[in-house]
mmCIF file of C-alpha atoms in Angstrom:
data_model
loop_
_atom_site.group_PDB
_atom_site.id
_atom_site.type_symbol
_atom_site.label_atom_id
_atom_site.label_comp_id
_atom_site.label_asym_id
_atom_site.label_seq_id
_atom_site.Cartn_x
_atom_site.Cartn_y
_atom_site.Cartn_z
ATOM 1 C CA UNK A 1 0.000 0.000 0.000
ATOM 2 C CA UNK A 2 1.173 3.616 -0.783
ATOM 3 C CA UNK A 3 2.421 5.750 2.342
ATOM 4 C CA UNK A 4 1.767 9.059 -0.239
ATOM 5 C CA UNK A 5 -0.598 11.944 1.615
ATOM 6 C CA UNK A 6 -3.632 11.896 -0.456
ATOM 7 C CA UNK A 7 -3.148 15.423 -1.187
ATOM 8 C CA UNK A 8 0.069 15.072 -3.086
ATOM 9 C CA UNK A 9 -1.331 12.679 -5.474
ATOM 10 C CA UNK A 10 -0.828 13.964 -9.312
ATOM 11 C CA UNK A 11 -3.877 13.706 -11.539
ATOM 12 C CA UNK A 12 -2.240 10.993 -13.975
ATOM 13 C CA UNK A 13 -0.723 8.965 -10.710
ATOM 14 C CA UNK A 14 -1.799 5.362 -9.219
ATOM 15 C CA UNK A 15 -2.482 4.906 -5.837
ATOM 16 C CA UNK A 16 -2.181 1.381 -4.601
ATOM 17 C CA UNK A 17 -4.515 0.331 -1.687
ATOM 18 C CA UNK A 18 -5.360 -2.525 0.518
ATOM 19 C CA UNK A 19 -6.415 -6.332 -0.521
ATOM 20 C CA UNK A 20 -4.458 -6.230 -3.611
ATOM 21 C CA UNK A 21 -6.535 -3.471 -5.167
ATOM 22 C CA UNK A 22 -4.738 -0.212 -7.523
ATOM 23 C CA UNK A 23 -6.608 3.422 -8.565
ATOM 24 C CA UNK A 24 -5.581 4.018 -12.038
ATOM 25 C CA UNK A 25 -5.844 7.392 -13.690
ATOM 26 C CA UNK A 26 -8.574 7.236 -16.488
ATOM 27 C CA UNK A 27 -10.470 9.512 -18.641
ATOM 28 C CA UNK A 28 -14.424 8.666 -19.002
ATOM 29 C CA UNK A 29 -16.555 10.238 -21.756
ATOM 30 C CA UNK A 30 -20.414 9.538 -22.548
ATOM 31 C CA UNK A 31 -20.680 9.796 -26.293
ATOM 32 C CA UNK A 32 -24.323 9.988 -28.064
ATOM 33 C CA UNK A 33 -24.662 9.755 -32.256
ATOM 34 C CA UNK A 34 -27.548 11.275 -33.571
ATOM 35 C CA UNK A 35 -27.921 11.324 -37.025
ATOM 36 C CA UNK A 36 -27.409 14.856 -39.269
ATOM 37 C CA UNK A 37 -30.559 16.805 -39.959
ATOM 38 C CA UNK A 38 -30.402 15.803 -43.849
ATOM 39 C CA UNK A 39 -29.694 12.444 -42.901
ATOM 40 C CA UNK A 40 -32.921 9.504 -42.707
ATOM 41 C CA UNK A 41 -31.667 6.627 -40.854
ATOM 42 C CA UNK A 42 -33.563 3.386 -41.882
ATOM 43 C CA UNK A 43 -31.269 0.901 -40.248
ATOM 44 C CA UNK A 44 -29.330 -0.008 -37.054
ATOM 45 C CA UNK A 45 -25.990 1.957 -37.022
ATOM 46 C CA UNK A 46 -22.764 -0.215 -37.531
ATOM 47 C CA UNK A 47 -21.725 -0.582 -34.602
ATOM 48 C CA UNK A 48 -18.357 -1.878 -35.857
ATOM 49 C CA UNK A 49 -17.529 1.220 -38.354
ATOM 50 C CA UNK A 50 -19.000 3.445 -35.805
ATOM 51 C CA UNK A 51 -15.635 2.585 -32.914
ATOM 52 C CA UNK A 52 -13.243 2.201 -36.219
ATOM 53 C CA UNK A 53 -14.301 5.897 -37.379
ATOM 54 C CA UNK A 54 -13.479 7.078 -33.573
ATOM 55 C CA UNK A 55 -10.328 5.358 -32.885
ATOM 56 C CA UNK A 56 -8.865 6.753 -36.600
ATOM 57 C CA UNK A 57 -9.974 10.268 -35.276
ATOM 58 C CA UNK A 58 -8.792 10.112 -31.851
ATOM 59 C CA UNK A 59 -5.016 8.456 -33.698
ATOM 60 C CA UNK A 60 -5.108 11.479 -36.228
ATOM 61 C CA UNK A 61 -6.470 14.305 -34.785
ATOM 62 C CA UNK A 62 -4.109 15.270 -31.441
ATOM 63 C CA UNK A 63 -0.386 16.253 -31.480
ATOM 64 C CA UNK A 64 0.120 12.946 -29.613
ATOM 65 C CA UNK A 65 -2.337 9.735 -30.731
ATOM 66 C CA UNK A 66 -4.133 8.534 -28.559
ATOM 67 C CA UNK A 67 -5.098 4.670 -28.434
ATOM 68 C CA UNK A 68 -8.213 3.395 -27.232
ATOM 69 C CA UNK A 69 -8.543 -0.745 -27.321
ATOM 70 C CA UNK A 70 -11.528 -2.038 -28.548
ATOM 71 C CA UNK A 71 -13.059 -2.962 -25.058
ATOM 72 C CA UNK A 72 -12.757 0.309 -24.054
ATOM 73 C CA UNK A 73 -15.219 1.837 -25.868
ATOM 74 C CA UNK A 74 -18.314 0.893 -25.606
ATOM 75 C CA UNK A 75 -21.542 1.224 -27.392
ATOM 76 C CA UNK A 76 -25.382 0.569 -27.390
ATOM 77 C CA UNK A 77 -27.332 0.683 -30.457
ATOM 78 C CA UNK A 78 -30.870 1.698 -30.496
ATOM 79 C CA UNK A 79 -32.334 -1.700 -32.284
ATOM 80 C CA UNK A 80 -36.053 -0.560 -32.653
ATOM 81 C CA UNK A 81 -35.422 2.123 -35.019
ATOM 82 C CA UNK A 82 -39.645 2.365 -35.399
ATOM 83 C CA UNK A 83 -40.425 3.434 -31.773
ATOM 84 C CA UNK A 84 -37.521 5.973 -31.960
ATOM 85 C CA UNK A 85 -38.058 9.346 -31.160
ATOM 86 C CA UNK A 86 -37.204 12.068 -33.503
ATOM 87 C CA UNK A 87 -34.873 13.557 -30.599
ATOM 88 C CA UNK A 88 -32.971 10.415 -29.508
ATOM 89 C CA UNK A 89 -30.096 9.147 -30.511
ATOM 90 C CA UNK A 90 -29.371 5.962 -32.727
ATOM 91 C CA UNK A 91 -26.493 5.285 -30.154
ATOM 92 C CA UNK A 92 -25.004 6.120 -26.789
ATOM 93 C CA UNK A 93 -21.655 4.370 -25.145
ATOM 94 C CA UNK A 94 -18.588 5.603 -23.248
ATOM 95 C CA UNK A 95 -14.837 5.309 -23.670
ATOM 96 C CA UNK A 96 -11.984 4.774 -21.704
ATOM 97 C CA UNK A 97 -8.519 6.552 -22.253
ATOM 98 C CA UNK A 98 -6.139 5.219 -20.276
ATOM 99 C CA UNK A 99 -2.705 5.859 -22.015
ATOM 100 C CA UNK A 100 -1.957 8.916 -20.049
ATOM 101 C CA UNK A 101 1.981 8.789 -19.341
ATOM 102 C CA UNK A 102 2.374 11.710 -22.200
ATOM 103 C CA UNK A 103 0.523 14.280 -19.134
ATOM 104 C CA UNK A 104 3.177 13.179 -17.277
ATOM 105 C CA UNK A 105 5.608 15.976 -16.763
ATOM 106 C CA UNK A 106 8.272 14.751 -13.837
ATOM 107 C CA UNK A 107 10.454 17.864 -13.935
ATOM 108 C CA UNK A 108 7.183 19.791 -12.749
ATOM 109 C CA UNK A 109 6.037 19.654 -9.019
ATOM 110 C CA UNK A 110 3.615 22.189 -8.494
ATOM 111 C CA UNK A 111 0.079 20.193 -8.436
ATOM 112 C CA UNK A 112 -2.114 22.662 -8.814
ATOM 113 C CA UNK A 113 -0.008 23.494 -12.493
ATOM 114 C CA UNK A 114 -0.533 20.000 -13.005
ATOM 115 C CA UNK A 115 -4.185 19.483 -12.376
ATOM 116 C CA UNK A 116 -4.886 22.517 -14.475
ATOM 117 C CA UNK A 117 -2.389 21.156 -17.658
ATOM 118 C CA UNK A 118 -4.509 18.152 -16.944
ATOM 119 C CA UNK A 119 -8.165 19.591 -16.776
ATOM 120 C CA UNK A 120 -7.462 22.140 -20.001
ATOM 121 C CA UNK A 121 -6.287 18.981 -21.576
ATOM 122 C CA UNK A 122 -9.571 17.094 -21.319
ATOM 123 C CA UNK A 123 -11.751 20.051 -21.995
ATOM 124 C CA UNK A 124 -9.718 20.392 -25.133
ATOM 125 C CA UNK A 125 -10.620 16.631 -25.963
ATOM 126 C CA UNK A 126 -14.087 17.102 -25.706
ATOM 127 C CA UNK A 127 -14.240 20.562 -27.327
ATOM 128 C CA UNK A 128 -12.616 18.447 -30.199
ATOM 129 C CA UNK A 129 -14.423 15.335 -30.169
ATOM 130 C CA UNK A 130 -18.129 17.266 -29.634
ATOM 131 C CA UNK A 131 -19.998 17.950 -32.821
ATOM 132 C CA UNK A 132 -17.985 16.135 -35.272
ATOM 133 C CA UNK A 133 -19.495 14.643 -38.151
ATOM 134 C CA UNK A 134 -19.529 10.898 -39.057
ATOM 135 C CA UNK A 135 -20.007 9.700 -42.433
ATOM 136 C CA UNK A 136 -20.810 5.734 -42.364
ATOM 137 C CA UNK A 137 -22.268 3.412 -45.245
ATOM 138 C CA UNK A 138 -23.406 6.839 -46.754
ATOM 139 C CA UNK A 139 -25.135 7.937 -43.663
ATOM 140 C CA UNK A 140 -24.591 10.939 -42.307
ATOM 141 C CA UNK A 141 -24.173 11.039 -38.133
ATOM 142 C CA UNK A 142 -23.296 14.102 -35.292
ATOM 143 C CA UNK A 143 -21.270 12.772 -32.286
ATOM 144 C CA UNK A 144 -22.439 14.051 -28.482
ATOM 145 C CA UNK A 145 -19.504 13.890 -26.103
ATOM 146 C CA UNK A 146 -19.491 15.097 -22.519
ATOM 147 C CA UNK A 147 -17.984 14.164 -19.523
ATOM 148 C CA UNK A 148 -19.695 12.348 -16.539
ATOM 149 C CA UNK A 149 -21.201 13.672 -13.742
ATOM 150 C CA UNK A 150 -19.468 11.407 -11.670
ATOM 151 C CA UNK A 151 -16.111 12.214 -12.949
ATOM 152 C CA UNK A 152 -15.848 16.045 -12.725
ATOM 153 C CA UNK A 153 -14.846 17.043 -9.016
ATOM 154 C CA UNK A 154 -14.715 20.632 -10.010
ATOM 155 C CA UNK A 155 -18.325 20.306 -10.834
ATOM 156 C CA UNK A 156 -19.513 17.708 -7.866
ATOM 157 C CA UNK A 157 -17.583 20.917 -5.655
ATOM 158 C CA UNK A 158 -19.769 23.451 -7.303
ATOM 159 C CA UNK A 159 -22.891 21.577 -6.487
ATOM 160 C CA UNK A 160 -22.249 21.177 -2.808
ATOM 161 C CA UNK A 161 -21.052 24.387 -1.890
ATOM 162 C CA UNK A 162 -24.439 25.360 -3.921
ATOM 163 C CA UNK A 163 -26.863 22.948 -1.806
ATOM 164 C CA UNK A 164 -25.288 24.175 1.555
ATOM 165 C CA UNK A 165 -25.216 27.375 0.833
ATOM 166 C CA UNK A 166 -29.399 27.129 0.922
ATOM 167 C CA UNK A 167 -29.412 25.861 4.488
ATOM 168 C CA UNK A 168 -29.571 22.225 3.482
ATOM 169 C CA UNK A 169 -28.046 19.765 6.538
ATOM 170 C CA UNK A 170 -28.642 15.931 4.953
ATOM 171 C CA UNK A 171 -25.242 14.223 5.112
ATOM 172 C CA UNK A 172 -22.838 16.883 6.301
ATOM 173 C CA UNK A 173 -20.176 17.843 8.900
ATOM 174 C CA UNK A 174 -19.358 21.178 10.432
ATOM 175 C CA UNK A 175 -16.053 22.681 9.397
ATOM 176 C CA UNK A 176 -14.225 24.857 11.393
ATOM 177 C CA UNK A 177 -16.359 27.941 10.896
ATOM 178 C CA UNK A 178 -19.204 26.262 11.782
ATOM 179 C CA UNK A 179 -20.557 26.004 7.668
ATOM 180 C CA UNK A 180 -22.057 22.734 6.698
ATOM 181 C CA UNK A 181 -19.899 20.444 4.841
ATOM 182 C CA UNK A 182 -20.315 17.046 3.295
ATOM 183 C CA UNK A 183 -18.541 13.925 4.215
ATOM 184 C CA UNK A 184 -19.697 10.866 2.946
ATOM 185 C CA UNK A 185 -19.438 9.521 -0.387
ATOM 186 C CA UNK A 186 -21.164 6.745 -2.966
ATOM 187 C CA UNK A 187 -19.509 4.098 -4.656
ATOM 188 C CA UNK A 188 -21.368 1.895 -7.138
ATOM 189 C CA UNK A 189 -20.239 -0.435 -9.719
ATOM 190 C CA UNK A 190 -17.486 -2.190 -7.826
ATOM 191 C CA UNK A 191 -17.755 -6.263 -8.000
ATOM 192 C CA UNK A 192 -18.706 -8.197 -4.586
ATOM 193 C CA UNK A 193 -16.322 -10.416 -4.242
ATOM 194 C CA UNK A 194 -13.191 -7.478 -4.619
ATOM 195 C CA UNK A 195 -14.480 -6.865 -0.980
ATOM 196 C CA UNK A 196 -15.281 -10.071 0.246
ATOM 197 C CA UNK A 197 -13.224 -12.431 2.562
ATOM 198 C CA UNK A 198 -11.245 -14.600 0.782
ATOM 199 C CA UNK A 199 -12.569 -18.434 1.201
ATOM 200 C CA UNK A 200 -15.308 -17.373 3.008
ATOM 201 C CA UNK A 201 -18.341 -15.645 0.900
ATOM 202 C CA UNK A 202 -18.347 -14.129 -2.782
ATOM 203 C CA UNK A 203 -20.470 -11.087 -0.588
ATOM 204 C CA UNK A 204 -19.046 -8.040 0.215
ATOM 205 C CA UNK A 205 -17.446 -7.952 3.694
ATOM 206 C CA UNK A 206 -17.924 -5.101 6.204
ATOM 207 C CA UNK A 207 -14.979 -5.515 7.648
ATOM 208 C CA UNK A 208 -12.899 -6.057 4.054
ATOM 209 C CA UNK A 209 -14.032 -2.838 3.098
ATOM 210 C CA UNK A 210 -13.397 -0.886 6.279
ATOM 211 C CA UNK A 211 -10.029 -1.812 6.010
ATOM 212 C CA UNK A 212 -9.525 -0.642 2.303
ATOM 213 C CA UNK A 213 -11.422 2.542 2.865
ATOM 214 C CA UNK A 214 -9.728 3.481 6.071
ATOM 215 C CA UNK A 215 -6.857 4.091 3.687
ATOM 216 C CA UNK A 216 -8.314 7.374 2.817
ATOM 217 C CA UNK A 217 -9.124 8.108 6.619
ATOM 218 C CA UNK A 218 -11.393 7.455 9.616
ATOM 219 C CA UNK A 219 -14.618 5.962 9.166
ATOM 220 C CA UNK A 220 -17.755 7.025 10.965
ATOM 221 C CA UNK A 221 -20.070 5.085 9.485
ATOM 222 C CA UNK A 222 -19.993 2.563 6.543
ATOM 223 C CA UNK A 223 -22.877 0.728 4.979
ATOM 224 C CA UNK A 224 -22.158 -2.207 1.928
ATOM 225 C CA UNK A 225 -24.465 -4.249 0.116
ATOM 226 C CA UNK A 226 -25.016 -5.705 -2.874
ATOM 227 C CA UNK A 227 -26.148 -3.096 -6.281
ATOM 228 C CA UNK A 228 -29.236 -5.101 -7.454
ATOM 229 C CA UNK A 229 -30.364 -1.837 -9.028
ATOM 230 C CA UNK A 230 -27.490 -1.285 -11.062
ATOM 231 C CA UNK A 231 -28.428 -4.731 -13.248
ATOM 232 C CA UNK A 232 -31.902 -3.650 -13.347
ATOM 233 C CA UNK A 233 -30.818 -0.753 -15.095
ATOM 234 C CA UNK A 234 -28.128 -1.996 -17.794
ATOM 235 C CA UNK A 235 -29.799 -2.796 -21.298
ATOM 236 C CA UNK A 236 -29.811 -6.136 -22.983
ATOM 237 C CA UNK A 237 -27.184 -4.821 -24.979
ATOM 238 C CA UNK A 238 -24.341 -3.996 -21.700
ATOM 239 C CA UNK A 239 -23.422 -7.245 -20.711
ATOM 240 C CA UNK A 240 -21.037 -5.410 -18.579
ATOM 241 C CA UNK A 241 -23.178 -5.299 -15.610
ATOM 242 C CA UNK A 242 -25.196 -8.113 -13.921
ATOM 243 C CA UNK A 243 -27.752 -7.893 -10.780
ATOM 244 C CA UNK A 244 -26.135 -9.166 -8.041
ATOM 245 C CA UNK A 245 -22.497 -9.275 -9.008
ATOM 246 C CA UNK A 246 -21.956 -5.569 -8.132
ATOM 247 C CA UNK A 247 -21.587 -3.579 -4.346
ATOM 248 C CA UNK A 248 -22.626 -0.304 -3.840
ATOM 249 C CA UNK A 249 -20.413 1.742 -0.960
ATOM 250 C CA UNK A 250 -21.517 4.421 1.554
ATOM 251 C CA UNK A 251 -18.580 5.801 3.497
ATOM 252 C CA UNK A 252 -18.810 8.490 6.269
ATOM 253 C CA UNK A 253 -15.943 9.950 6.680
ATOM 254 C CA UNK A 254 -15.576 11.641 10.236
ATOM 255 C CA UNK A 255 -13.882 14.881 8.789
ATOM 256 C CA UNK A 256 -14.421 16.699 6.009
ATOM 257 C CA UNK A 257 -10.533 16.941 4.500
ATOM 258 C CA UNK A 258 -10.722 12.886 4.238
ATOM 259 C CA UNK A 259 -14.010 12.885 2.730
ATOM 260 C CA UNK A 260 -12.326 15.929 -0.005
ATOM 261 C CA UNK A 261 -9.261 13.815 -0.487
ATOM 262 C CA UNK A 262 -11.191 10.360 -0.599
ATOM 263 C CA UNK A 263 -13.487 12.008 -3.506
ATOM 264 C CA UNK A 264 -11.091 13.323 -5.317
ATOM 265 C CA UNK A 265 -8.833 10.611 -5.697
ATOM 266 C CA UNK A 266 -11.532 8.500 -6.414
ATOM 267 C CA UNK A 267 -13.067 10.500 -8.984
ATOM 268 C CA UNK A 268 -11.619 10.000 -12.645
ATOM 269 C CA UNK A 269 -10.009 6.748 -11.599
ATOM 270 C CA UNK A 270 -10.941 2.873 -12.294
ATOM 271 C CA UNK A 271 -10.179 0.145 -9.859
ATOM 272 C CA UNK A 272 -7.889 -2.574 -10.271
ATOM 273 C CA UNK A 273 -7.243 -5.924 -8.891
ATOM 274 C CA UNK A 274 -4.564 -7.867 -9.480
ATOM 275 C CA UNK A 275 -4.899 -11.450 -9.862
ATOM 276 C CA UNK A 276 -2.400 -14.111 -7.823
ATOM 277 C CA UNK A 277 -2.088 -18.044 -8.489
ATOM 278 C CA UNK A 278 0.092 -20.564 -6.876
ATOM 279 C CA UNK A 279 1.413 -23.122 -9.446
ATOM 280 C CA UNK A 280 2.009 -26.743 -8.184
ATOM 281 C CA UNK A 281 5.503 -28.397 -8.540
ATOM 282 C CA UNK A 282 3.940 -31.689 -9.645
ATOM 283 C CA UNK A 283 0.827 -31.140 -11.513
ATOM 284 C CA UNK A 284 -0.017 -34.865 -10.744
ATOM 285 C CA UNK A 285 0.405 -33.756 -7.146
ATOM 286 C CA UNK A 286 -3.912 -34.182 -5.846
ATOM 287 C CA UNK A 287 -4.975 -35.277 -2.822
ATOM 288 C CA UNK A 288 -3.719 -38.576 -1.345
ATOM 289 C CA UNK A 289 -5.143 -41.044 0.387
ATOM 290 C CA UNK A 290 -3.394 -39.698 3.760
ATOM 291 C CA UNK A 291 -5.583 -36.432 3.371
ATOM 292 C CA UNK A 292 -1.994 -33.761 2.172
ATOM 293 C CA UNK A 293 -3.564 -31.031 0.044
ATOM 294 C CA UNK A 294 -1.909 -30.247 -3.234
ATOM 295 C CA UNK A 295 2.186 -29.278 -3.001
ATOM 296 C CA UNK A 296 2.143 -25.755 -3.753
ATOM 297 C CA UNK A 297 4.995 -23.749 -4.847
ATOM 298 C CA UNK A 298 4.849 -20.903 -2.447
ATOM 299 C CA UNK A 299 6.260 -18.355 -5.038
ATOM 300 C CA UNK A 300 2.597 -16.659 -6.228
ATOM 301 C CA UNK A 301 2.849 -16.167 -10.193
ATOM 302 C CA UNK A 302 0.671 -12.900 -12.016
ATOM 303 C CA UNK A 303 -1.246 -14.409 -14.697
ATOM 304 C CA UNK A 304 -1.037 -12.515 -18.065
ATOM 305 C CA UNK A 305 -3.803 -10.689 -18.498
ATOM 306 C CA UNK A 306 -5.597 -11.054 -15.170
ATOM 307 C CA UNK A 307 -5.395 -7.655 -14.112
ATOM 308 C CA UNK A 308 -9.245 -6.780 -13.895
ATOM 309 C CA UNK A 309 -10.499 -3.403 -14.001
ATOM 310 C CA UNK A 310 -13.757 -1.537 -12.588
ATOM 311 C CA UNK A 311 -14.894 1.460 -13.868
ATOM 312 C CA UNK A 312 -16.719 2.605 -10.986
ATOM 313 C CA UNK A 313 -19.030 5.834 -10.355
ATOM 314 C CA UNK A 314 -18.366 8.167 -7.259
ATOM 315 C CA UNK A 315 -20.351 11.023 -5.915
ATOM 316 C CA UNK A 316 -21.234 12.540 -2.598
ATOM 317 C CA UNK A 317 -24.175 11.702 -0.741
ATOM 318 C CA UNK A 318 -26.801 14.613 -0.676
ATOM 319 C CA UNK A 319 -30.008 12.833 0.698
ATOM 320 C CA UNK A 320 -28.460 11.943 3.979
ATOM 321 C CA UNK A 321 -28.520 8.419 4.083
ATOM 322 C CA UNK A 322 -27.471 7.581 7.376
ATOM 323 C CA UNK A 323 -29.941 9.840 8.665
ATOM 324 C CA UNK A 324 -32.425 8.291 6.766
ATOM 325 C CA UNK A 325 -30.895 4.952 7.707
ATOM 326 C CA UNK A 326 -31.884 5.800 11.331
ATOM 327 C CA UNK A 327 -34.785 7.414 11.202
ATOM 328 C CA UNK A 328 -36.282 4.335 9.163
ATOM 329 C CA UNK A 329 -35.011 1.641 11.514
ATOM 330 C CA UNK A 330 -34.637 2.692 15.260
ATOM 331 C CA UNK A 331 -35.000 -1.180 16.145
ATOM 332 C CA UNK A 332 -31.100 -1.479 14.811
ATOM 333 C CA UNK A 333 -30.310 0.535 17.641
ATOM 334 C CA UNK A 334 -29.640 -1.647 20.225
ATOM 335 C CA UNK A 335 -26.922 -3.422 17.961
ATOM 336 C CA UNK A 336 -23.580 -3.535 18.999
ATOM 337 C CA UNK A 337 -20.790 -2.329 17.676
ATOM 338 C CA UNK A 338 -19.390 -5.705 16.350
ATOM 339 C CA UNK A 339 -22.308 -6.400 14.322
ATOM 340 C CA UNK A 340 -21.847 -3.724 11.858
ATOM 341 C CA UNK A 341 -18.746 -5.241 10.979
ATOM 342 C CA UNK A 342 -20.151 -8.816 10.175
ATOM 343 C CA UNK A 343 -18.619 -10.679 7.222
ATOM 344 C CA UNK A 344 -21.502 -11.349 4.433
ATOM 345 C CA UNK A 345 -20.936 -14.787 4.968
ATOM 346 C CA UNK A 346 -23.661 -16.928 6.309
ATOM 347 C CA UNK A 347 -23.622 -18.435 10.023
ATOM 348 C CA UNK A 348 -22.803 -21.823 11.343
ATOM 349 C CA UNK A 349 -25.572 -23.883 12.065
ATOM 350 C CA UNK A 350 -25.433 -25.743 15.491
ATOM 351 C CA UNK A 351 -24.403 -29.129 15.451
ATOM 352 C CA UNK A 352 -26.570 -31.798 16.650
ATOM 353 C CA UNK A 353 -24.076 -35.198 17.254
ATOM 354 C CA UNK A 354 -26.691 -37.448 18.123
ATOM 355 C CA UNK A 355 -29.659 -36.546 16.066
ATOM 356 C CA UNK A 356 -30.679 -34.634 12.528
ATOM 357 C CA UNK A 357 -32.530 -31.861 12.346
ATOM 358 C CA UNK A 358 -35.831 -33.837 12.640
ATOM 359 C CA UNK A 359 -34.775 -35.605 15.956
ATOM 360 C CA UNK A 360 -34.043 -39.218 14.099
ATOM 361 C CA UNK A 361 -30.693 -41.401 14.333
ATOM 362 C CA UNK A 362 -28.218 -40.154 11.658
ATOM 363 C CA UNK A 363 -27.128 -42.606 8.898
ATOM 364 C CA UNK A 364 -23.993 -43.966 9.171
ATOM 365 C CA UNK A 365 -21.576 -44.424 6.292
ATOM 366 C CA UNK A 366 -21.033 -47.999 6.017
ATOM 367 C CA UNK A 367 -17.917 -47.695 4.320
ATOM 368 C CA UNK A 368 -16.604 -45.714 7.115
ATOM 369 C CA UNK A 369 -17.906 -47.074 9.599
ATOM 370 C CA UNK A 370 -16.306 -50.801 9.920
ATOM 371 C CA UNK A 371 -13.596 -49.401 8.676
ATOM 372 C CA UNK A 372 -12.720 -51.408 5.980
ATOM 373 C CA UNK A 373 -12.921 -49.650 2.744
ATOM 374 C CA UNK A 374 -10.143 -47.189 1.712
ATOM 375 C CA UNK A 375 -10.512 -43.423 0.198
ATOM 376 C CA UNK A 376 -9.841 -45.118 -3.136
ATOM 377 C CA UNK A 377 -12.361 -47.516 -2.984
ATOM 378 C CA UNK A 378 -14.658 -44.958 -1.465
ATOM 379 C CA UNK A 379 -14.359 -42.212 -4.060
ATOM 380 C CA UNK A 380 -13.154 -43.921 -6.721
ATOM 381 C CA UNK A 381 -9.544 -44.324 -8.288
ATOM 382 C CA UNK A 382 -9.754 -41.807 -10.844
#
């Protein structure tokens, strides 16, 4: 884990974290293609000319080409081209640029010249990239790009200066001149079992993620549970997202600087996890008939390609929902401490050793039980 302060962090910069997990720098855009006002679309856009004609503009059209892989940008066609609306698009998507060593300038240490090189060099991107015009299969098509909600701090600043300024109090903190102040943010899109306990439940883990989110600083209060609503809301076409793979993340922070940091590191970076496997001496090497696991070589070998990204969304909470949280359930209060930090796994049942469940004799394994038969002949040789 990184021992950098969180406010010396350049824009373009990885941050490495607890339980194997990396921030990587990242620029999100949402793109939309409408077609030209002389233009009458009677078919489905190509989707595949569509990402060729943006990846040959974004390689020809900056002093430095950029390079976008193909599962980094993303689109969604609208099929049903007979229930469209005159005013919606025949496509939306996003894309990822991740390449972003050439904003790198070492010999310059002044952050805030750096976050400002960075920020006019992504308004400059989408100044570029918005309005163009696309010409595929004879079709004529405008391209839509802006950048996230969820990615722009600047902007996410703006609006909660803005919502305290009008006397609002859900979800804040008092600063040192007494001004309300927000301090909790919301994380959604991350998988489950990135914050799970290992060997124990593919659920999200209270206790994982207080650990990796106390790297940004101390927790108040911290709520984690599975993003149902996130699935609901993908199209057939994303297969990126699936109900119930997904966690969404409420951290209160109990000051306001680590909830400002936490944000903004957060914000215009994916999440990583690195992927570990032990490889066996002697593939042949399975379980014996004396019960020895496999003989693992204890040197753990990265897989090629197993480094598995997330491209989250982050924002800060303005509906207050711990407040809300306790104000709907004032039965949780007599909880302890502990159980907020319960692992998602399910409990052990008691054991009953001399009857089941339904108060009858247990069956006994025969093989077992005279002792006669070995694991071979038990489970087979194969």
């Amino acid at each position: 884990m990184s021992s950098k302060p969180l406010d010396s962090l350049r824009p373009t910069e990885t941050l490495e974290i607890e339980n194997g997990l990396t921030l990587v720098p990242r620029v999100k855009l949402n793109l939309t293609v409408f077609p030209s006002e002389t233009s009458s679309v009677t078919k489905p856009i190509d989707e595949w000319l569509l990402k060729r004609a943006l990846t040959d503009f974004l390689k020809t059209s900056f002093h430095v080409p950029i390079t976008v892989p193909e599962e980094d940008l993303r689109i969604r066609r609208f099929k049903d081209l007979g229930k469209r609306k005159r005013v919606d698009p025949v496509a939306d998507g996003t894309i990822f640029i991740r390449e972003l060593e050439f904003l790198s300038n070492k010999n310059e240490d002044d952050l805030e010249v750096l976050e400002k090189n960075f920020l006019d060099w992504r308004s400059s991107l989408v100044e570029k990239m918005d309005g163009i015009q696309l010409n595929l299969e004879g079709f004529k098509f405008r391209l839509g790009v802006a950048i996230p909600a969820t990615d722009d701090f600047q902007g996410m600043r703006k609006d909660w200066e803005a919502f305290y300024a009008l006397g609002n109090r859900a979800g804040y903190s008092r600063g040192g001149s007494g001004r309300q102040q927000p301090d909790t943010i919301v994380l959604r899109g991350v998988p489950s079992r990135w914050f799970a306990e290992p060997r124990v439940s593919s659920k999200p883990s209270m206790l994982v993620t207080h650990t990796i989110f106390s790297t940004f600083g101390k927790i108040r209060n911290l709520n984690v549970a599975e993003d149902n609503d996130l699935g609901d809301k993908a199209g057939d076409d994303d297969g990126d997202i699936v109900a119930g793979l997904h966690c969404k993340i409420v951290v209160q922070f109990e000051r306001y600087k680590d909830f400002y940091n936490a944000l903004k590191v957060l914000c215009g970076r994916s999440l990583q996890k690195s992927l570990h496997m032990c490889v066996p001496r002697d593939p042949l090497a399975w379980v014996d008939v004396q019960g020895k696991f496999w003989d693992f070589d204890q040197r753990a070998i990265e897989q090629q390609g197993s480094r598995l990204k997330a491209d989250y969304e982050v924002t800060w909470d303005k509906h207050g929902f711990f407040q809300n949280t306790r104000s709907h359930a004032p039965e949780r209060s007599s909880r302890t401490a502990a159980d907020s930090y319960r692992s998602g796994a399910p409990r052990r049942q008691p054991f009953f050793p001399h009857s089941g469940y339904d108060h009858s004799r247990p069956k006994r394994f025969k093989g077992v039980a005279n002792g006669k038969n070995t694991v071979k002949e038990l489970f087979g040789s194969s």
